[in-house]
Tab-separated table of C-alpha atoms and ligand atoms in Angstrom:
chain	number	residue	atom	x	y	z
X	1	UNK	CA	-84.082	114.385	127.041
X	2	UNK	CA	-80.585	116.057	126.618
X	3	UNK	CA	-78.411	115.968	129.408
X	4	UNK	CA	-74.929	117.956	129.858
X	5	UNK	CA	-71.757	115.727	131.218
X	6	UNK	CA	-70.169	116.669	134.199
X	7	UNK	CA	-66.788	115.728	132.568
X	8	UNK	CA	-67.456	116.847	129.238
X	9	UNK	CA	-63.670	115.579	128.454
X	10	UNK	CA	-63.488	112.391	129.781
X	11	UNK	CA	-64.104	109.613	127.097
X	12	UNK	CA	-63.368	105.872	128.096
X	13	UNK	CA	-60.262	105.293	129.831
X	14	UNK	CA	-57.039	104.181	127.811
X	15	UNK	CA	-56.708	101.328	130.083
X	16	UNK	CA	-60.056	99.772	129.172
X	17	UNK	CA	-58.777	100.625	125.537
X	18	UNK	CA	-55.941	98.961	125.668
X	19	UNK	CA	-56.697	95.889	127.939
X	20	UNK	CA	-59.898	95.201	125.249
X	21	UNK	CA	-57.526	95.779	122.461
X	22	UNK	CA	-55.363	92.834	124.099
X	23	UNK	CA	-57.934	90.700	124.134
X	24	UNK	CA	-59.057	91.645	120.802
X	25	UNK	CA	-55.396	90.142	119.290
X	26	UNK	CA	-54.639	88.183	121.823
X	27	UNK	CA	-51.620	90.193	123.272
X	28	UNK	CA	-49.731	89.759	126.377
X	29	UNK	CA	-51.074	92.781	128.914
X	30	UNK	CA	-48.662	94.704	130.302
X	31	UNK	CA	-50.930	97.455	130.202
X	32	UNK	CA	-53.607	97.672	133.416
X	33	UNK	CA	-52.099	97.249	137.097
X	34	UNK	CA	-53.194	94.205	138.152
X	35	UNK	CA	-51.947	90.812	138.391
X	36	UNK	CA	-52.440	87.620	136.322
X	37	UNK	CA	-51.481	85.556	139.348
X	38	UNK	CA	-54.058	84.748	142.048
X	39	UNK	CA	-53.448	86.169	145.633
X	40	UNK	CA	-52.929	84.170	148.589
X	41	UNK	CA	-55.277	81.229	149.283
X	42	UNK	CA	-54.855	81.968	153.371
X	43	UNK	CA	-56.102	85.000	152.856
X	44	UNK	CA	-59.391	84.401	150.802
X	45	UNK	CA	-59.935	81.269	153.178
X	46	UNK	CA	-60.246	84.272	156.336
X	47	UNK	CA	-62.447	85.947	154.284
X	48	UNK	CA	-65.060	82.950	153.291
X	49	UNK	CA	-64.200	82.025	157.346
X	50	UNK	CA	-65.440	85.535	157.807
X	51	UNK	CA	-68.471	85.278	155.701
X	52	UNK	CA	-69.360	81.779	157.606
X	53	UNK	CA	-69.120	82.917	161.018
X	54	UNK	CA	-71.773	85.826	160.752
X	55	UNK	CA	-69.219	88.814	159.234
X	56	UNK	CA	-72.188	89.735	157.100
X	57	UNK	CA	-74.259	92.939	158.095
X	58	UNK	CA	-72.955	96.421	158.608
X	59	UNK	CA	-69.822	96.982	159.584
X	60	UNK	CA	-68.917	100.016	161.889
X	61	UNK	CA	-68.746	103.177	159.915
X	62	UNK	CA	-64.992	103.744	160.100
X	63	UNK	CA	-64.451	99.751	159.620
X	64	UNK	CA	-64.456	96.849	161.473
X	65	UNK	CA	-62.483	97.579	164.438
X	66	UNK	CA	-59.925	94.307	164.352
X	67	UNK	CA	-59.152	95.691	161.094
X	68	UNK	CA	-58.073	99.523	162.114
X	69	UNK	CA	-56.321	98.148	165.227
X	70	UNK	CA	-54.413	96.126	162.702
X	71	UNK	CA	-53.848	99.533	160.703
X	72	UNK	CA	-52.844	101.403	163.460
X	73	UNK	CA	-50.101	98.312	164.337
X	74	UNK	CA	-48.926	98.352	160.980
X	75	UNK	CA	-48.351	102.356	160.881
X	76	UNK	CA	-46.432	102.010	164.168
X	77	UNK	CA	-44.061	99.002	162.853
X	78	UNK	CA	-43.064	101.047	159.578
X	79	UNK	CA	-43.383	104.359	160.767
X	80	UNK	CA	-43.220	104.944	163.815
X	81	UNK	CA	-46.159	106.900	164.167
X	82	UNK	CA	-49.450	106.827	166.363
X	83	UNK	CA	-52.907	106.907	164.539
X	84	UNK	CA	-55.829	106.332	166.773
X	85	UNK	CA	-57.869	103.552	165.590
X	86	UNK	CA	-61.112	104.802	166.940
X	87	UNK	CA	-61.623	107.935	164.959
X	88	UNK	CA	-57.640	108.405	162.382
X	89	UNK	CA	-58.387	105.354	160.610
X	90	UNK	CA	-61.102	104.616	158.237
X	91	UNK	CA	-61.826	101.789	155.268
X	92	UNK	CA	-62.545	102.434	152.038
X	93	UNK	CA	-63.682	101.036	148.829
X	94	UNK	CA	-60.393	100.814	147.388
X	95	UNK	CA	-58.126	104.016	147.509
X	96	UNK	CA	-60.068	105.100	144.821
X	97	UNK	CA	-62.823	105.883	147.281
X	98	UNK	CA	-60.636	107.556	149.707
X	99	UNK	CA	-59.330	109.753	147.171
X	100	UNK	CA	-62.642	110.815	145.910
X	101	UNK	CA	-63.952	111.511	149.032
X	102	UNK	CA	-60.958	113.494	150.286
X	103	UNK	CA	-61.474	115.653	147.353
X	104	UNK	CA	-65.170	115.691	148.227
X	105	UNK	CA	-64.864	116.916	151.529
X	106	UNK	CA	-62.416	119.515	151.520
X	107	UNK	CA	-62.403	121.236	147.854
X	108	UNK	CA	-65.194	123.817	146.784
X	109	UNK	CA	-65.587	125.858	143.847
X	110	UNK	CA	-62.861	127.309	142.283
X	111	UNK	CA	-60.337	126.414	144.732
X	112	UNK	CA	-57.219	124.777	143.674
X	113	UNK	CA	-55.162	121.443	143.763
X	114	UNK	CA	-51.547	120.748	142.576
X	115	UNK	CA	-51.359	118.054	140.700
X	116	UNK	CA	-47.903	116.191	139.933
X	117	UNK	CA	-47.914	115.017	136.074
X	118	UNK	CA	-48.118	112.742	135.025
X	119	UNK	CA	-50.254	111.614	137.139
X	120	UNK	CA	-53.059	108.867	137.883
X	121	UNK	CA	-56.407	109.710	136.371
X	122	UNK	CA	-58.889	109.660	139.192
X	123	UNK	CA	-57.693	112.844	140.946
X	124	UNK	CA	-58.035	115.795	138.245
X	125	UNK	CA	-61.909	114.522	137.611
X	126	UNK	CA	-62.897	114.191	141.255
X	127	UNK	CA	-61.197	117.782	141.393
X	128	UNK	CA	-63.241	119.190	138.610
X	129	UNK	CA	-66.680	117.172	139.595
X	130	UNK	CA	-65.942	119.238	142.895
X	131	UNK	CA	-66.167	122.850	141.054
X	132	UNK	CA	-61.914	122.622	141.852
X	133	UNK	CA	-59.554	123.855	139.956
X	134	UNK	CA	-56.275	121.578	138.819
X	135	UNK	CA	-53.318	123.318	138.695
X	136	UNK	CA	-50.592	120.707	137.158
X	137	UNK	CA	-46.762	120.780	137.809
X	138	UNK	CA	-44.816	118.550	135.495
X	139	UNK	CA	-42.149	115.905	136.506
X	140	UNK	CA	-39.850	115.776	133.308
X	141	UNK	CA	-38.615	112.489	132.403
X	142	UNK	CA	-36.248	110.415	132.454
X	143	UNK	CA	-36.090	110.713	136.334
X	144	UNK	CA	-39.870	112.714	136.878
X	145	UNK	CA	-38.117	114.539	139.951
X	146	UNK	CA	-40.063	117.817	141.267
X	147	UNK	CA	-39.223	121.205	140.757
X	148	UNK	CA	-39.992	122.280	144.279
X	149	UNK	CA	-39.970	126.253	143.234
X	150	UNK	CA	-42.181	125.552	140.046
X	151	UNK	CA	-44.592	124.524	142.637
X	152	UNK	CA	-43.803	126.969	145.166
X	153	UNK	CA	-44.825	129.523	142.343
X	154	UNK	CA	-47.833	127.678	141.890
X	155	UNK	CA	-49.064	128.126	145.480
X	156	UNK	CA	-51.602	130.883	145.761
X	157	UNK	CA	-54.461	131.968	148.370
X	158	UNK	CA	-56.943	129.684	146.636
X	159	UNK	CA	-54.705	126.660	147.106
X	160	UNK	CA	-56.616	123.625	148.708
X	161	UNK	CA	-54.742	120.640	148.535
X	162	UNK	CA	-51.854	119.087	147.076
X	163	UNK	CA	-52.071	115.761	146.284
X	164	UNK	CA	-48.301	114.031	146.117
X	165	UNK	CA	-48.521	109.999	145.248
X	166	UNK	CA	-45.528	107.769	145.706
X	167	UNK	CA	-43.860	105.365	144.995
X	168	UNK	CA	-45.276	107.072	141.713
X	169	UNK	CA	-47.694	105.476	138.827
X	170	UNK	CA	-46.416	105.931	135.957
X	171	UNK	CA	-43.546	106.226	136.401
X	172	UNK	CA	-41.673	104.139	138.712
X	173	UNK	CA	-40.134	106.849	140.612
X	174	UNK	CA	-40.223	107.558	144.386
X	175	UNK	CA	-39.855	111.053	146.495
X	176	UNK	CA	-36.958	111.312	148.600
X	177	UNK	CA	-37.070	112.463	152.338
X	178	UNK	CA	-35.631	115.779	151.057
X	179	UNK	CA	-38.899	116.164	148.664
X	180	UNK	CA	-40.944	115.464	151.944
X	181	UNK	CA	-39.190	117.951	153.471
X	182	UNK	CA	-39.630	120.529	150.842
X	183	UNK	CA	-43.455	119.348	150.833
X	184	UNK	CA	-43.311	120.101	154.363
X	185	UNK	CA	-41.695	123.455	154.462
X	186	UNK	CA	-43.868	125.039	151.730
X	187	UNK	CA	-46.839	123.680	153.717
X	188	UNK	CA	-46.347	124.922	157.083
X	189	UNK	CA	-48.110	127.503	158.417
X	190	UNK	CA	-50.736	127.435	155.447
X	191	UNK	CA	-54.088	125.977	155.970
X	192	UNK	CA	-53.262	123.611	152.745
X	193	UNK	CA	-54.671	119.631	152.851
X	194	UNK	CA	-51.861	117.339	151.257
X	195	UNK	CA	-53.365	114.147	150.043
X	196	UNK	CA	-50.946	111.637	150.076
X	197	UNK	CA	-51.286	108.597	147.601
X	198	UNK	CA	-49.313	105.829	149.163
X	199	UNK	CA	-50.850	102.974	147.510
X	200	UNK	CA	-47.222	101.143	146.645
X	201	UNK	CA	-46.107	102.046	149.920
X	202	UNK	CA	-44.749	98.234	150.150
X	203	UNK	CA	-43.625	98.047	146.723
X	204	UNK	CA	-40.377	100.197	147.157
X	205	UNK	CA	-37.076	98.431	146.070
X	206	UNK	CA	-33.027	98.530	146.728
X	207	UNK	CA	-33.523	99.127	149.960
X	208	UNK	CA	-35.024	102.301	149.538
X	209	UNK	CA	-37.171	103.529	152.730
X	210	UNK	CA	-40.650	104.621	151.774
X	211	UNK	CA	-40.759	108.231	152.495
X	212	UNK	CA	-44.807	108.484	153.901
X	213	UNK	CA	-46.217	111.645	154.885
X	214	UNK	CA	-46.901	110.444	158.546
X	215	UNK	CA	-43.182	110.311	159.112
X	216	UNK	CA	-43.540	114.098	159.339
X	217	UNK	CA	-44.862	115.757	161.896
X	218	UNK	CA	-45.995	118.554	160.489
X	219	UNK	CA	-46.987	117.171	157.012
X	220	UNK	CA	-48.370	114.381	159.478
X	221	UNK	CA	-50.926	117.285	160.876
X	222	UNK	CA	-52.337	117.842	157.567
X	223	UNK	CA	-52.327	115.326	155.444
X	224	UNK	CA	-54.360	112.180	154.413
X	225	UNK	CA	-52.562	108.948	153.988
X	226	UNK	CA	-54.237	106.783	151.303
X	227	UNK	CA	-53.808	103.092	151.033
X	228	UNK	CA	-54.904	100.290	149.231
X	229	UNK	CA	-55.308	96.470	150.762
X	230	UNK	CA	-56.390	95.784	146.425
X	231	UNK	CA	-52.540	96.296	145.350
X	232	UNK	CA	-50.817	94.905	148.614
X	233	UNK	CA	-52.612	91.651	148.872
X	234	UNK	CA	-52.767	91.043	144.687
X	235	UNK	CA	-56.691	91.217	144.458
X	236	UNK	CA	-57.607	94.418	142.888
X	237	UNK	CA	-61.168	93.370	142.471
X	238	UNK	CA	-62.025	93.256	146.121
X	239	UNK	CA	-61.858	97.205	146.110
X	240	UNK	CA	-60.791	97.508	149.609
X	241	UNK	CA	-58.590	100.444	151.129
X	242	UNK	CA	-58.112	102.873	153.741
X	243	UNK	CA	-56.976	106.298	154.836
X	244	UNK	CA	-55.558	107.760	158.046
X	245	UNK	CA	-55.739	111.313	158.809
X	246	UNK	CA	-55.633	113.230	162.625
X	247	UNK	CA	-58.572	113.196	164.210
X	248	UNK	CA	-59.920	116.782	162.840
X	249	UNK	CA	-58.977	116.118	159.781
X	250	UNK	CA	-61.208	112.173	159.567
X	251	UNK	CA	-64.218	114.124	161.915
X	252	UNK	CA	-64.882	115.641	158.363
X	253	UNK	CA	-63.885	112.761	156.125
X	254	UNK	CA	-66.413	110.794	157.947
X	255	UNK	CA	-69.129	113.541	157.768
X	256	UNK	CA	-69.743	112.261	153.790
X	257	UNK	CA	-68.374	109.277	153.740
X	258	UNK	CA	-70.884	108.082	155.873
X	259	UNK	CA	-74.069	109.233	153.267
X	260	UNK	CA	-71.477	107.638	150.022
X	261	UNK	CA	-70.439	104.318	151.204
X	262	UNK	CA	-71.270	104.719	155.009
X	263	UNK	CA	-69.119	101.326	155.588
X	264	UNK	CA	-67.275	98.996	153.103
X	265	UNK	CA	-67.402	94.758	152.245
X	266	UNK	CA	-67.423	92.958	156.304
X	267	UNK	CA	-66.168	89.976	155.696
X	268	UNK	CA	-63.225	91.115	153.707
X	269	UNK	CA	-62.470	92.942	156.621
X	270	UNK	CA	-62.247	90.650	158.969
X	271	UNK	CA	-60.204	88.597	156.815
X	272	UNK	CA	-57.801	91.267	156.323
X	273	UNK	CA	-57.454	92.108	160.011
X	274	UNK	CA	-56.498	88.234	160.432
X	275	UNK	CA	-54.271	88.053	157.655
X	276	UNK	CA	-52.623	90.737	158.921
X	277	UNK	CA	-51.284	89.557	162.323
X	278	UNK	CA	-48.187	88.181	160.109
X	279	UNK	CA	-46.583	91.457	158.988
X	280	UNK	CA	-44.851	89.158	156.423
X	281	UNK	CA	-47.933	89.459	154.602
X	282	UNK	CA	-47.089	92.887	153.438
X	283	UNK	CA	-43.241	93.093	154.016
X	284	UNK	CA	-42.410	90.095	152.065
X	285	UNK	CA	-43.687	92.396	149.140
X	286	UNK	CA	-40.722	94.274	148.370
X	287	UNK	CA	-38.652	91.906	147.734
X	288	UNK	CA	-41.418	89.646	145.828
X	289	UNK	CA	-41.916	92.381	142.866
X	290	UNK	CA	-38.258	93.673	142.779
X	291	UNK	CA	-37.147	89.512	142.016
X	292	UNK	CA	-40.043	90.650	138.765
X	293	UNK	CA	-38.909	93.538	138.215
X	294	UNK	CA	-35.037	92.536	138.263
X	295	UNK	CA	-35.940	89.418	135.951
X	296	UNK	CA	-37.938	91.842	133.088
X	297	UNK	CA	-35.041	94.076	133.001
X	298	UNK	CA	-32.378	91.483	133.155
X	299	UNK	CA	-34.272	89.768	129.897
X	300	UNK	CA	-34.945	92.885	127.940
X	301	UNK	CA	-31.257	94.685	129.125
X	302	UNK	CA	-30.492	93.992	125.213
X	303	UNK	CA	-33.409	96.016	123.276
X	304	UNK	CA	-33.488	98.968	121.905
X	305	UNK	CA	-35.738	99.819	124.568
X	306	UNK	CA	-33.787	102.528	127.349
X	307	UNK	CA	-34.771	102.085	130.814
X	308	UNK	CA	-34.041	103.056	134.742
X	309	UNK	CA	-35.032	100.642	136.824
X	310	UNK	CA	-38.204	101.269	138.421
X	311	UNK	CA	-37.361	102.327	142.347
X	312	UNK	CA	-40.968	101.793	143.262
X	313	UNK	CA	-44.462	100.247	141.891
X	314	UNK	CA	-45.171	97.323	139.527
X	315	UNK	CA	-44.699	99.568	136.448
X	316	UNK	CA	-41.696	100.027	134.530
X	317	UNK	CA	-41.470	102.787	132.034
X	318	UNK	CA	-39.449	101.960	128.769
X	319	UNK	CA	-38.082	105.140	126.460
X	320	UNK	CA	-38.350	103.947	122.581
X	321	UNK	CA	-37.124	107.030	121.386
X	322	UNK	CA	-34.018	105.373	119.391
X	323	UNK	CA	-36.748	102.727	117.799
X	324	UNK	CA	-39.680	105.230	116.448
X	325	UNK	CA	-40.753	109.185	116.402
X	326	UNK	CA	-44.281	107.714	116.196
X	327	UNK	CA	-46.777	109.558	118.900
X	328	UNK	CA	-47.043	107.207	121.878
X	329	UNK	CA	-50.255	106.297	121.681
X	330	UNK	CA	-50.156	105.415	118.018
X	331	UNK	CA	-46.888	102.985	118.815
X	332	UNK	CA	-48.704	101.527	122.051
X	333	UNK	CA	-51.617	100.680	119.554
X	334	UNK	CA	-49.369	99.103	116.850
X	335	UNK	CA	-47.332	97.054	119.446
X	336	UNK	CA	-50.350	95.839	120.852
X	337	UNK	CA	-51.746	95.059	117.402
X	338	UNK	CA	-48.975	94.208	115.094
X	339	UNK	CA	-46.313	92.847	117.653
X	340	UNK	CA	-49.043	91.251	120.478
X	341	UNK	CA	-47.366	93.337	123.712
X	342	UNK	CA	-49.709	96.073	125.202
X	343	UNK	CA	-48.832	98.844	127.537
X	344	UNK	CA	-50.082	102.228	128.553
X	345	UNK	CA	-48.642	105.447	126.674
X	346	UNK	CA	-47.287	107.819	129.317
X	347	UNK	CA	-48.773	110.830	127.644
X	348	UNK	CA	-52.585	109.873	128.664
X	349	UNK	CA	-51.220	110.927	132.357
X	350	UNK	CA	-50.402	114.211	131.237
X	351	UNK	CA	-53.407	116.824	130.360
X	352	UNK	CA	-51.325	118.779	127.740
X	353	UNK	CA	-50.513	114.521	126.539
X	354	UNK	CA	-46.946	115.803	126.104
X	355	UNK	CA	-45.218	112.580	124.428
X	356	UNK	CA	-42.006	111.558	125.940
X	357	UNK	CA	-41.843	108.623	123.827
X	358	UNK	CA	-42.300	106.334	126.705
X	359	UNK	CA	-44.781	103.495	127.515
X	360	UNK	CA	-45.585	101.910	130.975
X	361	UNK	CA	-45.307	98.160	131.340
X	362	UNK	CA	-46.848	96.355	134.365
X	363	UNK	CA	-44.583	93.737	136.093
X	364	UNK	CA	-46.845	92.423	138.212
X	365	UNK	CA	-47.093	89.362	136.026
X	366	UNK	CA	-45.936	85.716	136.293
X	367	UNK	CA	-42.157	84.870	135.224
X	368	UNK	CA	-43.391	83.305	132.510
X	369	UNK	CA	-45.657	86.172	131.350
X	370	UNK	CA	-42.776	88.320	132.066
X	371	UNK	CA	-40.215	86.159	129.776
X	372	UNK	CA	-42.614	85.884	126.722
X	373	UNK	CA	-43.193	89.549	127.148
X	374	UNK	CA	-39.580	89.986	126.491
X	375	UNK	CA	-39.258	87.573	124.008
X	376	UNK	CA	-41.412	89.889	122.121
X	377	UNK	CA	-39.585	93.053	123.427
X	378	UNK	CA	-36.374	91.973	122.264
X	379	UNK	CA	-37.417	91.050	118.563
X	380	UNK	CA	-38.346	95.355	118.311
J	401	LIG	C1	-51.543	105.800	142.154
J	401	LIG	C2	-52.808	105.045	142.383
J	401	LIG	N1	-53.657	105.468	143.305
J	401	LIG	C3	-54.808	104.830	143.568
J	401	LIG	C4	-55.154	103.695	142.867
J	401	LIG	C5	-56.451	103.013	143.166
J	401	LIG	O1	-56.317	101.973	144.063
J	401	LIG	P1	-57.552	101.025	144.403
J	401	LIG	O2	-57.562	99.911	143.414
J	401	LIG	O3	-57.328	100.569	145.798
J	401	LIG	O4	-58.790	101.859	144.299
J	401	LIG	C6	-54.297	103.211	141.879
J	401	LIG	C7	-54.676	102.038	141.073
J	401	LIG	O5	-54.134	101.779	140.007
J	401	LIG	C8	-53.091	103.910	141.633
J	401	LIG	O6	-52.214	103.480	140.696
């Protein structure tokens, strides 16, 4: 039997390259976003608590209901904003869900979605599995700001959705409250869906504000905000997230998310929601991965690697232009190989792969991860 792909393009990902290619010579991996430290013990105590006091069949479609109310709190303490936890909120299997089923619910064939690149690399598939057209707008490094009349010009009577995401993977970068503002004016009066990726919402540093899309009424009115419990609570394997959308907006959401996942892990849940109660759990963030990122940079400030420090995210993206012409991917390779560092090439987030000569490094490592990392970085 001969079957045609769906994604005809889409081989395996560069991070499962690189992370096996780690393994393979026993590199230090900077390369996937996920920690090498465990999360906190409280937490996965709630959860087996959970699992031991009968958290174990179905949980309500939208999520367990401790755990939206403790959504909803946490929107109103950062935000200031009102999200009903009945029918605004709903859990997810990890962001990556949400996103897909965003996409799922609102694109059809041949409309289109702006895309920022470069950009992470579940949105332009979920686009095209949807019959969607991307339509890309590049942020030019070193600072990957937007060009808010490139993508005014981009805007046509076929565009669906825009999908923003900060603080921004790869690159570090965050959108200001005038680029929510622009966001907001070339959105208003259109009938346009702005999915917001706001998965390092708590990972924003220098006392930077984190600019979400519900802190706008207007954007607020049409937009999804996606988040992810997996990258605020340092367990990326427990695939847990959520969205929060107005109620019109979620009536549809829920309409196929209840025939893909219909609900999401209970216990989990439930341990969330508990964890939760002590906003500390996710403030204290901030300041945790900016002490990392602060102590990489302060270690590797002598390389010939160029850098600005990353204003949001665990990734930090490193220019080696004065070091090497070589095409990123190549260099990523050799480092990982020859020098025993790996990373992530920035042009694999681009669909033209235009080569900056940069390469993403995760920071969400321990200290002493980070120092032998830079050990390594500064011998280059
Ligand atoms: C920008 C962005 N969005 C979404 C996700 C997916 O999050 P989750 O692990 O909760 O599915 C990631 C994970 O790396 C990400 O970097």
């Amino acid at each position: 039997m001969q079957h045609a792909s769906k994604l005809p393009h889409v081989g395996t990902t560069i991070f499962t390259i690189m992370s096996a290619l780690a393994k393979a010579h026993n590199a230090i991996n900077l390369s996937q976003g996920f920690p090498d430290f465990g999360g906190d013990p409280k937490l996965s105590d709630l959860v087996c608590k959970a699992m031991n006091s009968g958290y174990n069949q179905y949980a309500p479609m939208y999520g367990n209901l401790e755990l939206r109310i403790a959504i909803a709190k946490k929107m109103e303490l950062l935000y200031q904003t009102e999200y009903h936890p009945e029918h605004e909120i709903t859990v997810t299997a990890g962001a990556t869900q949400a996103i897909f089923t965003i996409i799922n619910t609102f694109v059809r064939l041949d409309d289109e979605v702006i895309i920022f690149e470069p950009a992470y690399d579940s949105y332009e598939p979920a686009v095209k599995l949807n019959g969607g057209k991307p339509i890309t707008v590049q942020l030019e490094a070193p600072d990957f700001e937007v060009n808010w009349n490139a993508v005014r010009e981009k805007l046509s009577s076929r565009t669906k959705m825009i999908i923003i995401n900060t603080p921004h993977n790869p690159s570090g970068t965050v959108f200001s409250k005038d680029d929510m503002l622009n966001l907001q004016k070339l959105t208003k009066n259109t009938n346009i869906i702005v999915l917001s990726d706001e998965v390092y919402e708590h990972m924003i540093y220098d006392g930077e504000k984190h600019q979400s899309a519900c802190l706008f009424a207007d954007l607020k009115s049409r937009s999804f905000v996606v988040s992810s419990f997996c990258k605020t609570f340092h367990n990326t394997g427990w695939r847990i997230g959520y969205c929060c959308a107005p109620k019109e907006l979620m009536d549809l959401f829920m309409q196929v998310h209840q025939f893909n996942v219909f609900c999401v892990h209970h216990p989990t849940q439930k341990g969330i929601a508990d964890y939760m109660q002590e906003p500390k759990h996710y403030l204290e963030l901030a300041l945790f991965y900016q002490k990392k990122r602060d102590l990489f940079l302060s270690l590797i400030q002598d390389s010939r690697f160029r850098f600005k420090p990353s204003k949001g995210t665990y990734f930090q993206v490193l220019d080696y232009s004065q070091i090497t012409e070589e095409y990123d991917v190549d260099y990523a390779r050799r480092l990982t190989i020859r020098s025993g560092i790996a990373s992530i090439p920035l042009s694999v987030f681009n669909t033209n792969h235009m080569d900056k000569k940069i390469l993403r490094f995760c920071f969400a490592k321990k200290d002493d991860t980070l120092k032998r990392a830079a050990e390594i970085l500064n011998t280059i």
